[in-house]
Coordinates of C-alpha atoms in Angstrom, one line a residue:
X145 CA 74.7 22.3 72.2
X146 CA 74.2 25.6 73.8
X147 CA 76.4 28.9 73.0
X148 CA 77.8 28.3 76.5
X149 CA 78.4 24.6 75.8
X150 CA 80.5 25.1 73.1
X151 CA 82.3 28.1 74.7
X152 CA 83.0 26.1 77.9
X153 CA 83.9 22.8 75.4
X154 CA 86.6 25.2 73.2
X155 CA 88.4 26.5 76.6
X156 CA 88.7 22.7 77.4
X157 CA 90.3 21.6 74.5
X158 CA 92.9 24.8 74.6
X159 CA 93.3 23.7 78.4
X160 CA 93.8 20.3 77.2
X161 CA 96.0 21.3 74.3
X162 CA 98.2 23.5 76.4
X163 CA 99.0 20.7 78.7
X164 CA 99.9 18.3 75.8
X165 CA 102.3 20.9 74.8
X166 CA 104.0 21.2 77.7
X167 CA 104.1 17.8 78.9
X168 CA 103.7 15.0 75.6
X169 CA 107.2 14.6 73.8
X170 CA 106.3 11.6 72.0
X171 CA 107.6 9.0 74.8
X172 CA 104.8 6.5 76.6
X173 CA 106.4 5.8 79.3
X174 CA 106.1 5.1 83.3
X175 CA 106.9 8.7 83.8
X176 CA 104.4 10.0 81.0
X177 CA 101.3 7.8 82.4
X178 CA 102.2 9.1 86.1
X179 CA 101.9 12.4 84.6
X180 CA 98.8 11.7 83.1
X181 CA 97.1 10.6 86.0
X182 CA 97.9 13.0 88.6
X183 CA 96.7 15.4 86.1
X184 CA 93.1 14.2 85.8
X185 CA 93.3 13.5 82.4
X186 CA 93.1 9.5 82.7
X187 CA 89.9 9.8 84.6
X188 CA 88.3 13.1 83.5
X189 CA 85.0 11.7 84.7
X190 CA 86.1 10.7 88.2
X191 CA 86.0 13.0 91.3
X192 CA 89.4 15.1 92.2
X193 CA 89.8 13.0 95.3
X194 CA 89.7 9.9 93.0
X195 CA 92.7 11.1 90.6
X196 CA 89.9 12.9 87.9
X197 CA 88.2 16.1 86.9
X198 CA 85.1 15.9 87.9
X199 CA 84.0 15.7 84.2
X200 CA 80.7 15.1 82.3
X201 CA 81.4 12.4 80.1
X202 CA 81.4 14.7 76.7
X203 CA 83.9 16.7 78.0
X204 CA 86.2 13.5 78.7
X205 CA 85.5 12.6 74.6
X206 CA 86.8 16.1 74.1
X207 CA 89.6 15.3 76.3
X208 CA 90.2 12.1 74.3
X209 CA 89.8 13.3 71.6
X210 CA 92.9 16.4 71.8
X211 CA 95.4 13.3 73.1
X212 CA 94.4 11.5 70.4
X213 CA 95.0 14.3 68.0
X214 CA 98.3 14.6 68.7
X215 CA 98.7 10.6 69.4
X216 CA 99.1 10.8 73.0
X217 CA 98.3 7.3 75.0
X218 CA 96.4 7.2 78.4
X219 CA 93.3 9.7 78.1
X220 CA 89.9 8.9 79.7
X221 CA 90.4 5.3 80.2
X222 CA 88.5 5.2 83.6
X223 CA 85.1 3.0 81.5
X224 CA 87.6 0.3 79.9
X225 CA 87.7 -3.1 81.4
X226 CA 88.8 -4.1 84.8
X227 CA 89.8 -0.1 85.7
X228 CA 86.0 0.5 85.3
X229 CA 84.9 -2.1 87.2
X230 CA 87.6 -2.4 90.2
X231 CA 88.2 1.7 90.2
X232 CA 84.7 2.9 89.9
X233 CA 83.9 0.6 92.6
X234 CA 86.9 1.9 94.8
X235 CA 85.9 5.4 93.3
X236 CA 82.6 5.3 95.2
X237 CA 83.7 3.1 98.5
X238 CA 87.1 3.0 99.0
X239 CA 89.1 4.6 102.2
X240 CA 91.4 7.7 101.1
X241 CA 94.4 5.1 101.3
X242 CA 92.7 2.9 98.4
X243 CA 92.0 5.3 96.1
X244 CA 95.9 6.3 97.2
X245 CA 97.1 3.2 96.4
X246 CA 95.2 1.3 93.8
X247 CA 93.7 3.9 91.4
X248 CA 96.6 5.5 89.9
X249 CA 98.1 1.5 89.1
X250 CA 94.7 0.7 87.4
X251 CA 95.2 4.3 85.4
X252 CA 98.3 3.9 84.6
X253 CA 98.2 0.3 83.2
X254 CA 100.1 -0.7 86.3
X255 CA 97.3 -2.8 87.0
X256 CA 95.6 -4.5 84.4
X257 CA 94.7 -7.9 84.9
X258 CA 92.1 -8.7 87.4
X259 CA 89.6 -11.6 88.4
X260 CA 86.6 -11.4 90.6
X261 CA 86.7 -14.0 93.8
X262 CA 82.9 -14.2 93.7
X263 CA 81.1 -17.8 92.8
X264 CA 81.7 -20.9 95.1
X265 CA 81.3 -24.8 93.9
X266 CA 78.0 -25.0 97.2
X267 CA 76.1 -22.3 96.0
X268 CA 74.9 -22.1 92.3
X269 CA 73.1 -18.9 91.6
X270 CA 72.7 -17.9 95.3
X271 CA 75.8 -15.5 95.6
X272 CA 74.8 -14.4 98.9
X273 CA 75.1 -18.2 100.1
X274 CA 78.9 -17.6 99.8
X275 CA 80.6 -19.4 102.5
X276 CA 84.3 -18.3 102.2
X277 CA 85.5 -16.5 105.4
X278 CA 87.1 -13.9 106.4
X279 CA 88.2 -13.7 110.3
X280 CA 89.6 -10.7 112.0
X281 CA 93.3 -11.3 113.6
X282 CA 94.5 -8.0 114.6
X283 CA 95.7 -6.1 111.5
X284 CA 95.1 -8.9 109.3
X285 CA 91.7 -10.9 108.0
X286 CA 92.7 -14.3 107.6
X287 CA 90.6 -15.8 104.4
X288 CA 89.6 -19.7 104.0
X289 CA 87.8 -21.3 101.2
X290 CA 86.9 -21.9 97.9
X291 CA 85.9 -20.0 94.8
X292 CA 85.2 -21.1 91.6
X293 CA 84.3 -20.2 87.4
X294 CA 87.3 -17.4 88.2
X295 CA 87.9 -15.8 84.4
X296 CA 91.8 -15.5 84.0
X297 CA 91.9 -16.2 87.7
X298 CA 95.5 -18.2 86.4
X299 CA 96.8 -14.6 85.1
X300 CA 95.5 -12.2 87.2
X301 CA 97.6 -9.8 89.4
X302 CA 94.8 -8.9 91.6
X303 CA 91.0 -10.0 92.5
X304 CA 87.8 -8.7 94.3
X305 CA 86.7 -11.2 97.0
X306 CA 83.5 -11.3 99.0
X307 CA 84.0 -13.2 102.0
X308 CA 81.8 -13.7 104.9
X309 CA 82.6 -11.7 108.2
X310 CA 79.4 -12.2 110.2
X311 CA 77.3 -15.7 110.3
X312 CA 74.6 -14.5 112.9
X313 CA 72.7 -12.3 110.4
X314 CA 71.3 -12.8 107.8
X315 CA 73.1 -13.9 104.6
X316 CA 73.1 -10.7 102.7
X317 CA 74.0 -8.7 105.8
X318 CA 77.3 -10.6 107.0
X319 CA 79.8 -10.4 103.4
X320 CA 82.1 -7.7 103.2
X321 CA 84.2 -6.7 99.9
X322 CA 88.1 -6.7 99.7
X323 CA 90.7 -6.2 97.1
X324 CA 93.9 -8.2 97.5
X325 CA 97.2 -9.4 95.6
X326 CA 96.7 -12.5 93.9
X327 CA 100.4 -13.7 94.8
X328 CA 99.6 -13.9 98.4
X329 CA 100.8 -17.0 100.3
X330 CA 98.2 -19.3 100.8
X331 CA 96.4 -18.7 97.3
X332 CA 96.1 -21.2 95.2
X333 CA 95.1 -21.4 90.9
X334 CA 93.8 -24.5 89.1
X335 CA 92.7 -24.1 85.6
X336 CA 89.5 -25.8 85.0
X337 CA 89.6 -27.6 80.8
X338 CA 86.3 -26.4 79.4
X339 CA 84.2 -27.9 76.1
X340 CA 85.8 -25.4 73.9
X341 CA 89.1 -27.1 75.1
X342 CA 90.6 -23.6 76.5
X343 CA 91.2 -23.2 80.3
X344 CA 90.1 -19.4 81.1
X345 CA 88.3 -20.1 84.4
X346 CA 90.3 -21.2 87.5
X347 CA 89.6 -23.2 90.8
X348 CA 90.7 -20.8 93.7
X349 CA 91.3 -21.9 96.8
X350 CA 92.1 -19.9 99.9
X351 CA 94.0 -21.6 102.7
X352 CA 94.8 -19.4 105.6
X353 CA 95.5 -16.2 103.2
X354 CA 96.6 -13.3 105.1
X355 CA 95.1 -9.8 103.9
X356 CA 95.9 -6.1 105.4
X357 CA 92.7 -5.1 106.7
X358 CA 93.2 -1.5 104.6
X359 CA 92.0 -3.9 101.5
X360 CA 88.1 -3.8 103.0
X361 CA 86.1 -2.1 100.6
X362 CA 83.3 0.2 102.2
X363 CA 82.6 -0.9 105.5
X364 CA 82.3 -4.0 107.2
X365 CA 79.6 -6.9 107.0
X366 CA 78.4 -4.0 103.8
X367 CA 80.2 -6.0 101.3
X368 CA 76.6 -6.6 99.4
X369 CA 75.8 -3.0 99.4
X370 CA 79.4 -2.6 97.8
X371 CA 79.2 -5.2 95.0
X372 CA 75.8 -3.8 93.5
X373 CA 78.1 -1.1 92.3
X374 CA 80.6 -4.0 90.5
X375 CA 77.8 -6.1 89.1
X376 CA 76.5 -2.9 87.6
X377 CA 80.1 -2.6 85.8
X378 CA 80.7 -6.2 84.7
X379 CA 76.9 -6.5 83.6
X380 CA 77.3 -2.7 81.4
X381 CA 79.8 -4.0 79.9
X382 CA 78.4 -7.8 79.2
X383 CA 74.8 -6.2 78.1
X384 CA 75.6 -2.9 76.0
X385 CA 78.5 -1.4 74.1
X386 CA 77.0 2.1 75.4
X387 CA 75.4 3.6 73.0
X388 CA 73.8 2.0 69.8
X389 CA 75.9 1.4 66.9
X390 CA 77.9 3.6 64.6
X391 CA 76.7 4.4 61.0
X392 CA 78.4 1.7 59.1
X393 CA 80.4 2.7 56.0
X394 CA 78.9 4.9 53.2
X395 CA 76.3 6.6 56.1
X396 CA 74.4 3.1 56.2
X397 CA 71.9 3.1 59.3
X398 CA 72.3 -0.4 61.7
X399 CA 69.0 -0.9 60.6
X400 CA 70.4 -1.7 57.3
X401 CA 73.8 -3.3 58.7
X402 CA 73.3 -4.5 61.5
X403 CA 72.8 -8.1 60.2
X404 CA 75.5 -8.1 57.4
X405 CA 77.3 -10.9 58.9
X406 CA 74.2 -13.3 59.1
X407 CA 73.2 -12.4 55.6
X408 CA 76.7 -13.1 54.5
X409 CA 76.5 -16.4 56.4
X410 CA 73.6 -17.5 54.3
X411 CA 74.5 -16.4 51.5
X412 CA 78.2 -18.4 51.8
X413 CA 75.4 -21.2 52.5
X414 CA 73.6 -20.9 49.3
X415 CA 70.1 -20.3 51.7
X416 CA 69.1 -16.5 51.1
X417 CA 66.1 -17.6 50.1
X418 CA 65.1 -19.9 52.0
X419 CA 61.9 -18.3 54.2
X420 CA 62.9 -20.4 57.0
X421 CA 66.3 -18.7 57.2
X422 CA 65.2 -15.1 56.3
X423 CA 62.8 -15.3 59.1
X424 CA 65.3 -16.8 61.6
X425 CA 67.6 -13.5 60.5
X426 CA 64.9 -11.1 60.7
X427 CA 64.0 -12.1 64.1
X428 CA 67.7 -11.7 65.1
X429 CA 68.2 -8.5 63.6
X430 CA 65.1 -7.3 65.4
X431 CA 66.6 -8.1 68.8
X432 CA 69.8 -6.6 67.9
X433 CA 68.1 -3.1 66.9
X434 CA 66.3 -2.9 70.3
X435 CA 69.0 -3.9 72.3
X436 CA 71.0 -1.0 70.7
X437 CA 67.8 1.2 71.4
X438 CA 68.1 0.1 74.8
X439 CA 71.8 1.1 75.4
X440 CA 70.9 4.1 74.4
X441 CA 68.4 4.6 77.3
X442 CA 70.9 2.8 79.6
X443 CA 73.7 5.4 79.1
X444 CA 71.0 8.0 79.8
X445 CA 70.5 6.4 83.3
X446 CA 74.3 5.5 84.2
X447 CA 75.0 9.2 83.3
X448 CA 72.4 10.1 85.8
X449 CA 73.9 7.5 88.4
X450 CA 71.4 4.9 88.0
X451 CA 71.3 1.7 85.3
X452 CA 72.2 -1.3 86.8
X453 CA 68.5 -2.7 86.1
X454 CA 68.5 -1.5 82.6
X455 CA 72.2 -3.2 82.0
X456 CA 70.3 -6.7 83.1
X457 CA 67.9 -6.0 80.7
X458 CA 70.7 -5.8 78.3
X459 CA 72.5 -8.7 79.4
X460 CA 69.8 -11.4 79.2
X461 CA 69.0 -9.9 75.5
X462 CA 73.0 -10.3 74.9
X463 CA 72.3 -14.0 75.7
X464 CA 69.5 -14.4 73.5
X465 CA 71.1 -12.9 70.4
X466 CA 74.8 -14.3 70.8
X467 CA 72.9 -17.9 71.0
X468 CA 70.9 -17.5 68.5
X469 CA 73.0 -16.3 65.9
X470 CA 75.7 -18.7 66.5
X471 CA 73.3 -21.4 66.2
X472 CA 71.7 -20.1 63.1
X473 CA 75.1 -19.8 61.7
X474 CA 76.3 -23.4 62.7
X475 CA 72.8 -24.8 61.1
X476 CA 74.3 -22.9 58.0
X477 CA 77.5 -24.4 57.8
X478 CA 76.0 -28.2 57.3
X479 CA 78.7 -31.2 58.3
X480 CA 81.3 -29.0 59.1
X481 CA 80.4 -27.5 62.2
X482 CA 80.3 -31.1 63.8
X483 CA 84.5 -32.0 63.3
X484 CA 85.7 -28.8 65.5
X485 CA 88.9 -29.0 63.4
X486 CA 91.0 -25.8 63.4
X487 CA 92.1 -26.7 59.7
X488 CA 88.6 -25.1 58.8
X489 CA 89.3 -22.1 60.5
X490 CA 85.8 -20.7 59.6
X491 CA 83.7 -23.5 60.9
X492 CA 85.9 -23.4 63.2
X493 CA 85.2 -19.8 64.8
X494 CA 81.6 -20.6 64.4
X495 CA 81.7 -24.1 66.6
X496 CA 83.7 -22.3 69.1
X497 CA 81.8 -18.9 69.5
X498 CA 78.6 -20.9 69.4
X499 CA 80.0 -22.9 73.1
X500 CA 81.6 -19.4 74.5
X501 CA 78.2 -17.6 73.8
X502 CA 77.1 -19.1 76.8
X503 CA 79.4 -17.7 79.2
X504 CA 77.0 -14.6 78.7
X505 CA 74.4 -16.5 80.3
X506 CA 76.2 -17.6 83.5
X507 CA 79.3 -14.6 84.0
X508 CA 78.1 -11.6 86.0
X509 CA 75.1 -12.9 87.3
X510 CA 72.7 -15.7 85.6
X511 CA 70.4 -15.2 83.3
X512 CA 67.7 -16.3 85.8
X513 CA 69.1 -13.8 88.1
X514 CA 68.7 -11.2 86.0
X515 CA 64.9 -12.3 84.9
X516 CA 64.1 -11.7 88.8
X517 CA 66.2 -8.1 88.6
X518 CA 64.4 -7.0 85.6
X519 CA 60.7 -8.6 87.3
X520 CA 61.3 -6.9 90.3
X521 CA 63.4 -3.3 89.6
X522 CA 61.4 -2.7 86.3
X523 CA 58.7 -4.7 86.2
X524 CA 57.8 -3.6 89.4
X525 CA 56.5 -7.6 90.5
X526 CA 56.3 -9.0 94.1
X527 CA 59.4 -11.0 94.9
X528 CA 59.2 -14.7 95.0
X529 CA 59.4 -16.8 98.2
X530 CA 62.5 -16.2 100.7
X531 CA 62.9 -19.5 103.0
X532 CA 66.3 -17.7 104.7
X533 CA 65.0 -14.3 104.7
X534 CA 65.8 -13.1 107.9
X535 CA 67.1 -16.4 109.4
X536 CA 70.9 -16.1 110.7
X537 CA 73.3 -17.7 108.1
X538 CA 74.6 -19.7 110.6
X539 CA 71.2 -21.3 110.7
X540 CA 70.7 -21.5 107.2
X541 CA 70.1 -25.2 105.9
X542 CA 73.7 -25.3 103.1
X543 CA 76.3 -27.4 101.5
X544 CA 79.5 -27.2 100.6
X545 CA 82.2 -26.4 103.1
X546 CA 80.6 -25.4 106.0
X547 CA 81.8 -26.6 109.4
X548 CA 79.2 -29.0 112.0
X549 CA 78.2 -25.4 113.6
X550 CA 77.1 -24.4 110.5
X551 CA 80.4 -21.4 109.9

């Protein structure tokens, strides 16, 4: 860090401390986190016109860090979750009367639970074969159809939706990008029971679900342009914990730690030395250094404004090392692993993790999907053969819920 660095870093933390001062008596409340937000602090990072300080994100650690100090709630908490994902994409699309109305609820903790109106049961993989429409009626877009694999679709208070606006261009060109209530008439939730025996994705189904026309995001029939910058959130945050690592305890490297928990697994098993084991763990421990290395680079290049290839990159490795060390640790545990019985909580967590692993493979985009990212963005490798490309969607050969004219 430069002399002016740190100079321009120590009259932010007074500024910062001054404004605790004045404002943080020890109450989080409504009042307090309305405070915080209009004052920049909650998104230091964001743009002024988007409720933040037009921050680099070490000054919003700084920041961070002087609320935390004095145990202050409600600093720089524009990268967690859903307010990363649904603000940063209303940050960078949204009309003035968005960013009026929705940012400072996802700040404040107003708004907190979301679900992305995305995948449809006709469609697999092929997210821009979405079918769901959304027809203009004055003020209003009236929605219809059907989405499915909704995470805590049964909970949520709000959703993004892709819906299809125009059907006589082609696919990619004719979905636009809203943000509505999830309490609207006309919405309706049904749990789906998964293998693990939990219900955390939804059927949705839209039946004539009337939606202000202030809720489009960016501009019409631009709804694929628009979700680009959502995937890049959802897939950050499913690929890489941004940045690699922390030193574990004592100063220990990750090299050294960063497979303590499948050493301890065979250890508990009684097969630390058993080669076949000791390789399956170095192998692991391998992937998990370089996907740390890699989050490294990737912050580099979100910083910048870039990274959405280099999170897919992360992604499909997540897949790869969540299932293979669940597996190696359920091959540990012998017998056990086959009752799924929560009276041994410990095989237990392992049977259950080793099913939910594979939600990393199919939420926020495939792992095939993100193969042909990473083949084409980094690789730099022709892409594969289009049969639609260019075709109308209307013409386009689908299943699903399409009507005899093909809308």
């Amino acid at each position: 860090m430069t002399i002016e660095q740190e100079r321009a870093t120590g009259e932010l933390a007074d500024e910062v401390r001054a404004w605790l001062a004045a404002n943080w008596h020890g109450t989080d409340d409504a009042d307090w986190r309305r405070r915080v937000v209009e004052a920049g602090w909650a998104a230091p990072t964001w743009p002024r016109d988007a409720f933040g300080r037009g921050l680099s994100r070490a000054d919003a650690k700084t920041v961070a860090a002087e609320f935390a100090a004095v145990g202050a709630p409600g600093a720089a908490v524009e990268t967690r979750a859903f307010t990363a994902l649904a603000g940063n994409t209303i940050v960078e699309f949204g009309s003035p009367e968005l960013k009026r109305d929705i940012l400072p609820k996802l700040l404040s903790g107003e708004l907190t639970r979301g679900c992305l109106l995305y995948s449809e049961p006709g469609n697999g993989s092929d997210l821009a074969g979405l079918q769901t429409r959304a027809e203009r009626d004055g003020d209003v877009f009236v929605v219809n159809g059907q989405k499915i694999w909704t995470t805590g679709g049964h909970e949520a208070q709000f959703a993004l939706l892709l819906a299809r606006t125009n059907w006589d261009v082609p696919k990619h060109a004719g979905i636009s990008f809203f943000i509505i209530p999830m309490d609207l008439p006309g919405i309706e939730v049904r749990p789906i029971k998964q293998m693990t025996g939990e219900s955390d994705f939804n059927e949705v189904f839209l039946t004539d679900v009337r939606i202000p026309a202030g809720t489009l995001v960016g501009e019409l029939n631009d709804g694929w342009r628009v979700l680009q910058t959502a995937l890049k959130e959802e897939r950050r945050t499913m690929g890489f914990e941004l940045g690699a690592r922390a030193q574990g305890e004592g100063g220990r490297a990750p090299i050294f730690t960063a497979s303590d928990d499948l050493i301890e697994a065979a250890r508990a098993a009684g097969k630390l030395g058993d080669e076949a084991v000791r390789q399956n763990i170095m192998r692991i421990h391998s992937w998990r250094l370089v996907n740390d290395w890699n989050a490294v680079r990737a912050k580099k290049e979100i910083e910048a404004g870039g990274g959405s290839s280099l999170a897919s990159l992360g992604k499909l490795a997540n897949s790869r090392i969540l299932h293979e060390s669940w597996a190696l640790k359920f091959r540990l545990i012998g017998a056990r692993g086959m009752l799924y019985d929560p009276a041994d909580k410990a095989a237990y967590e392992v049977d259950h993790q080793m099913m939910w692993s594979f939600i990393n493979s199919i939420g926020g985009g495939t792992d095939q999907i993100q193969r042909n990212i990473i083949s084409e963005r980094i690789l730099g490798l022709p892409k594969g053969y289009e049969p639609d490309r260019g075709v109308p969607f209307r013409d386009v050969r689908k299943g699903g819920t399409a009507r005899p004219d093909g809308k």
